[in-house]
Short mmCIF file of C-alpha atoms in Angstrom, two decimals:
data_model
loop_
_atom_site.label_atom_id
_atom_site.label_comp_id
_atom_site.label_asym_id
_atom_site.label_seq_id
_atom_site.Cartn_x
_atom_site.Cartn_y
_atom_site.Cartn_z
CA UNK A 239 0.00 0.00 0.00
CA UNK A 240 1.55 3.64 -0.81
CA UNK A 241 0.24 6.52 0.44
CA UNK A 242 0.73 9.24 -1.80
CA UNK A 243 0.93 13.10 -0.49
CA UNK A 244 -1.01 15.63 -1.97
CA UNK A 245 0.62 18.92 -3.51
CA UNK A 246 0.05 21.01 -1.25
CA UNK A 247 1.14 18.76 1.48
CA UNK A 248 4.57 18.62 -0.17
CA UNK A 249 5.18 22.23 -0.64
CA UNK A 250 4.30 22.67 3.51
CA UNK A 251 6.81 19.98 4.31
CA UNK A 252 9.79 21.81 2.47
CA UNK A 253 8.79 24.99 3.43
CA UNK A 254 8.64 23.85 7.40
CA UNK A 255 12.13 21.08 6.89
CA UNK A 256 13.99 23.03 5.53
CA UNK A 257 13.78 25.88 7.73
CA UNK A 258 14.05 23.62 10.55
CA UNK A 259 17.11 21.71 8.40
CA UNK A 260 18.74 25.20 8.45
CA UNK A 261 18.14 26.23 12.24
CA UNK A 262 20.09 22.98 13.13
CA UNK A 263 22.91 24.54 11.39
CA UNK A 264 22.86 27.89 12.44
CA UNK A 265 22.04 26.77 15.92
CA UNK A 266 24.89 24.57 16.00
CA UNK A 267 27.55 27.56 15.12
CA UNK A 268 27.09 29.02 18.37
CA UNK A 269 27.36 25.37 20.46
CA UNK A 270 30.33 24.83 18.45
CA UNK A 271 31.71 28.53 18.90
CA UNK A 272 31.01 27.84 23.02
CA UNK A 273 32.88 24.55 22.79
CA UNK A 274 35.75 25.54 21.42
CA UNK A 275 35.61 29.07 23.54
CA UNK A 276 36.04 26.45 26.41
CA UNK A 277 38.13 24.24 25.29
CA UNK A 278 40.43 27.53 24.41
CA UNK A 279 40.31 28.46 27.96
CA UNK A 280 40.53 25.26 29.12
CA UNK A 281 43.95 25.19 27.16
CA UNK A 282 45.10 28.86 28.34
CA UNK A 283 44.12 28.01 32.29
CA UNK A 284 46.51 24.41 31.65
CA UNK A 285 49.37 26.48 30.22
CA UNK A 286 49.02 29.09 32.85
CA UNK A 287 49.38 26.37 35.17
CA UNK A 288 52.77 24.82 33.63
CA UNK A 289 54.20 28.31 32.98
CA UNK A 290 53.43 28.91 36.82
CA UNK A 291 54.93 25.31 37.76
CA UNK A 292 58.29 25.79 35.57
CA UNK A 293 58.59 29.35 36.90
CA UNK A 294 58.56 27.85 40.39
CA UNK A 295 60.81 24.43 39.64
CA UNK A 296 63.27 26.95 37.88
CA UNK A 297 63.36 29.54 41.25
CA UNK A 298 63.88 26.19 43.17
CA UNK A 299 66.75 25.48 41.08
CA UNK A 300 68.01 28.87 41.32
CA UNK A 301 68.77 28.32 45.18
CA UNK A 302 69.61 24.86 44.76
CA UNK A 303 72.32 25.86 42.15
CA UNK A 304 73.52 28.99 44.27
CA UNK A 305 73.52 26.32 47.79
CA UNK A 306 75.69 24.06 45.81
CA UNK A 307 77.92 26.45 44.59
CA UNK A 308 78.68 28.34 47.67
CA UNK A 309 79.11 24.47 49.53
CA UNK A 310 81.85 23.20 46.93
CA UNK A 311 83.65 26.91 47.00
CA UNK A 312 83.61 27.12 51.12
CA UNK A 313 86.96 25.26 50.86
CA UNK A 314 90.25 26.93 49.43
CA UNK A 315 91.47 23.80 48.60
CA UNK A 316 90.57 20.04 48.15
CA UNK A 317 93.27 17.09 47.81
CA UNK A 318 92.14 13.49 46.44
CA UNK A 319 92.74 10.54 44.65
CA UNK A 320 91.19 9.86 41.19
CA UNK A 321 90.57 6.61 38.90
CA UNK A 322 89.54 7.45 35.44
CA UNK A 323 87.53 4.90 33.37
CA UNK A 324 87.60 5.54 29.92
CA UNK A 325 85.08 3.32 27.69
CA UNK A 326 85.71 3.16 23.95
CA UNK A 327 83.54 1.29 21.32
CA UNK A 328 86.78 0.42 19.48
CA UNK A 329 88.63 -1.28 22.77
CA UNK A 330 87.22 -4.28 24.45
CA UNK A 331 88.29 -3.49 27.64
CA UNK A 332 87.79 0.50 29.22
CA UNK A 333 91.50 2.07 30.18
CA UNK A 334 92.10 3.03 33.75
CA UNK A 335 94.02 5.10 35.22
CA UNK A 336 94.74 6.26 38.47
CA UNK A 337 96.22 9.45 40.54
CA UNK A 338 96.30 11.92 42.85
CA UNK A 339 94.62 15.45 42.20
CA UNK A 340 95.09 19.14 44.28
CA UNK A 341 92.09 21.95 43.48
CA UNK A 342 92.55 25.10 44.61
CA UNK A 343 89.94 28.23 44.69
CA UNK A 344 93.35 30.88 43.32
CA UNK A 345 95.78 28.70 41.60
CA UNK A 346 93.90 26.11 38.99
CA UNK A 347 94.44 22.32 39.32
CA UNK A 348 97.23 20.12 39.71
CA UNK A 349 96.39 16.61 37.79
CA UNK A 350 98.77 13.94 38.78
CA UNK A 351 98.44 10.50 37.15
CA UNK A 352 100.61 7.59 38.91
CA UNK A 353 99.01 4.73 36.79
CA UNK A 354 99.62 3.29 34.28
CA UNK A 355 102.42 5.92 33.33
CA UNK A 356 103.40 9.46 35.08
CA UNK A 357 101.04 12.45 33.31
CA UNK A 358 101.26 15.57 35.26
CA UNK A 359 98.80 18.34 34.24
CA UNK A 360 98.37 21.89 35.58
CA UNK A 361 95.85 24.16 34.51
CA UNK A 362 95.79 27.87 35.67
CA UNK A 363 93.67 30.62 34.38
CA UNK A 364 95.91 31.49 31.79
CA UNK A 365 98.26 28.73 30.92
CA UNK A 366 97.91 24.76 30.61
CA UNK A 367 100.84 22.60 31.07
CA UNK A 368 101.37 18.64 30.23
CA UNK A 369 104.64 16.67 31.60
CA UNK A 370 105.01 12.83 30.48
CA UNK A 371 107.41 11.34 32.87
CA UNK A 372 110.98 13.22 32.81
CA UNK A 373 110.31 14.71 29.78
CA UNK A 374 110.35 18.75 29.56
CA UNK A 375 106.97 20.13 30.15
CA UNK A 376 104.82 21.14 27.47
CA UNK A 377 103.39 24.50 28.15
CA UNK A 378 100.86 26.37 26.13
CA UNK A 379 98.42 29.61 26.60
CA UNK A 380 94.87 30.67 24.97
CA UNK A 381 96.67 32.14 22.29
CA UNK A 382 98.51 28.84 21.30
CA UNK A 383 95.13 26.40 20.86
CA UNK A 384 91.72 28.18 21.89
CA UNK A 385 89.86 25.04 21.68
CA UNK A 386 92.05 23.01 23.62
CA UNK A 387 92.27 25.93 26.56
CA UNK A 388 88.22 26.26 25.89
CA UNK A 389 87.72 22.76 27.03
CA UNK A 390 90.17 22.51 29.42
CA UNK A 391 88.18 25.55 31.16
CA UNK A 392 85.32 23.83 31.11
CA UNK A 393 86.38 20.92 32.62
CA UNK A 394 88.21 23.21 35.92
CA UNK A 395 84.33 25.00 36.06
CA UNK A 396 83.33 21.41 36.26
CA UNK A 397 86.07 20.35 39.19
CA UNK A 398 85.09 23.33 40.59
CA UNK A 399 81.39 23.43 40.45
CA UNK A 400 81.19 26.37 39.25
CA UNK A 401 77.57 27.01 38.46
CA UNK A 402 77.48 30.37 37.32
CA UNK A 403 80.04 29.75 34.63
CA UNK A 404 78.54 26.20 33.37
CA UNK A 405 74.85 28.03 32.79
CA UNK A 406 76.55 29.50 30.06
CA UNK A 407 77.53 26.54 28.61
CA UNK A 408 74.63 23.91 29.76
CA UNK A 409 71.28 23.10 30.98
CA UNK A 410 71.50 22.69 34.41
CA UNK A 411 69.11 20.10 36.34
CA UNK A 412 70.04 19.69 40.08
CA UNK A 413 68.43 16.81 42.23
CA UNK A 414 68.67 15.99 45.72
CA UNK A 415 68.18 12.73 47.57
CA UNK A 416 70.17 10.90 51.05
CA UNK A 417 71.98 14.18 51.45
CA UNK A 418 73.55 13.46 47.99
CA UNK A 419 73.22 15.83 44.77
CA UNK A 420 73.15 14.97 41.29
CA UNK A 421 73.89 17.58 38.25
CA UNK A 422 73.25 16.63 34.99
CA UNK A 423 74.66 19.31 32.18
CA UNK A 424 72.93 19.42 28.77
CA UNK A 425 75.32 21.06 26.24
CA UNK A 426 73.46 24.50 24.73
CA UNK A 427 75.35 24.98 21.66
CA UNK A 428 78.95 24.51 19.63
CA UNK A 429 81.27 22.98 20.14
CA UNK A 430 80.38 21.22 23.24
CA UNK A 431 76.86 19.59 22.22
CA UNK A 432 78.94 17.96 18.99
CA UNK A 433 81.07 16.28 21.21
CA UNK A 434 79.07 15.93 24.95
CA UNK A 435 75.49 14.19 24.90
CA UNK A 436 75.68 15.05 28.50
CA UNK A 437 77.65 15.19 31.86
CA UNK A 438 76.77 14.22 35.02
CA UNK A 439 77.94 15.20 38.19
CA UNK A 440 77.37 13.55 41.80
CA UNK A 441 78.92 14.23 45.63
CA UNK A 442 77.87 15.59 48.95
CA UNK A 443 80.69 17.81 50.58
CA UNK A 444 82.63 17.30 47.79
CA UNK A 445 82.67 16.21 44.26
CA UNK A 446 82.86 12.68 44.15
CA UNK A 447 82.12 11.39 40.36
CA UNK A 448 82.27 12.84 36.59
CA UNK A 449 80.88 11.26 34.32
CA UNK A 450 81.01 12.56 30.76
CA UNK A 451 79.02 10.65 27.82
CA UNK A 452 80.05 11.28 24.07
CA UNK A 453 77.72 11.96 21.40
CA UNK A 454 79.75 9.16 20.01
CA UNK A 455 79.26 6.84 22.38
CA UNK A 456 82.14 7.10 24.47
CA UNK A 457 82.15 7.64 27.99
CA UNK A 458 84.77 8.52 30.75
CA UNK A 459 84.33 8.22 34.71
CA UNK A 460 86.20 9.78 36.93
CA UNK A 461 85.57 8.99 40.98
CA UNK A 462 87.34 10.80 43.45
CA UNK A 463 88.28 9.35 46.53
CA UNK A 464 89.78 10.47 50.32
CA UNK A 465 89.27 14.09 49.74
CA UNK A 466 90.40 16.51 52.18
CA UNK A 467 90.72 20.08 52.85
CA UNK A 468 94.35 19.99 54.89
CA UNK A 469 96.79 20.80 55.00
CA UNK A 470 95.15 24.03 54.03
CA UNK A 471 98.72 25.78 52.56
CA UNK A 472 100.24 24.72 49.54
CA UNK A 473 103.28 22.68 49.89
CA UNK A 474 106.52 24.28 48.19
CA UNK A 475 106.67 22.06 45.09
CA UNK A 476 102.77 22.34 45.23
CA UNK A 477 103.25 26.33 44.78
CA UNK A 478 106.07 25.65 42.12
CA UNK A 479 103.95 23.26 40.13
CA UNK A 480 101.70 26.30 39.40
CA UNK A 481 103.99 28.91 38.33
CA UNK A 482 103.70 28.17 34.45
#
């Protein structure tokens, strides 16, 4: 059975549809318009509230950088023993070494390898000087190889914990657990982020490890071991060793 509308019952169902058709789309602009009005202020409120939670983590930083700092520099000096652990993808086994180390505040550092063959290094502000054994020492300034004084500075701001200077250099995240601190450094820019994927940094009252991983793959420990602060004068060959 079909039932069959009339003419004029036709013509009043597209006049009245379609105007109703046409509401539902017009009506629907403003729902739409209010859902994504909320959703945009949902989205403004939620990055408000990161910007708000990075501003405070990065204050908290701040003083956790400027504690740390002032705690490693409260010492003039700092004596230790080192063993460095060198791992490279084309060796098998890491190299080792092994030494004794002097830091002071004024003078630079004093890098003493006993093992496996007699390397002494001194590094001032101005002048870096390499001895191999009984051979004549090897002296050079900024002048003579920038990039090898560049990263040699680094690495006394990094013996030194020098924050101040490495936040030019790095990304600093500090963190704090068992009355122990961890720094990792994030290289910002040339040429230390083509040859650091990162360094990390651990102790309490002192330094006690480096770590440094290559973007290579390479990676080199160093722990330090019996540190102390005395004698708190430099010993006569101690103050000749930095007079470059």
């Amino acid at each position: 059975m079909q039932v069959k509308l009339s003419k004029k019952t036709r013509q009043f169902s597209k006049r009245k549809l379609a105007p109703l058709y046409l509401w539902g789309l017009v009506a629907s602009v403003p729902l739409t318009a209010n859902v994504q009005a909320a959703d945009t202020q949902a989205a403004n409120a939620q990055t408000t509230d990161v910007q708000a939670v990075n501003t405070q983590v990065a204050k908290t930083q701040a003083i956790l950088l400027a504690k740390l700092q002032q705690q490693l520099a409260e010492h003039s000096l700092v004596r230790g023993n080192f063993t460095q652990t060198r791992t490279m993808e084309m060796f098998s086994q890491p190299l080792v070494s092994q030494g004794q180390f002097l830091l002071t505040q004024q003078q630079g550092l004093l890098w003493q390898q006993t093992a496996p063959f007699p390397v002494k290094l001194t590094l001032t502000a101005d002048k870096l000087s390499q001895q191999f054994g009984d051979q004549p020492a090897q002296v050079m300034s900024a002048s003579d190889n920038p990039m090898v004084f560049y990263f040699s500075h680094v690495f006394l701001s990094l013996f030194k914990g020098d924050t101040s200077q490495l936040m030019e250099q790095f990304d600093l995240t500090l963190s704090e657990q068992d009355n122990e601190w961890q720094l990792v450094l994030v290289p910002t820019s040339a040429p230390l982020n083509a040859v650091f994927r990162n360094i990390t940094i651990r102790g309490d009252q002192h330094i006690n490890q480096l770590r440094l991983n290559e973007v290579r793959g390479d990676n080199t420990q160093i722990d330090f071991s019996h540190q102390r602060t005395t004698p708190a004068a430099l010993s006569a060959e101690e103050q000749r060793a930095f007079q470059l």
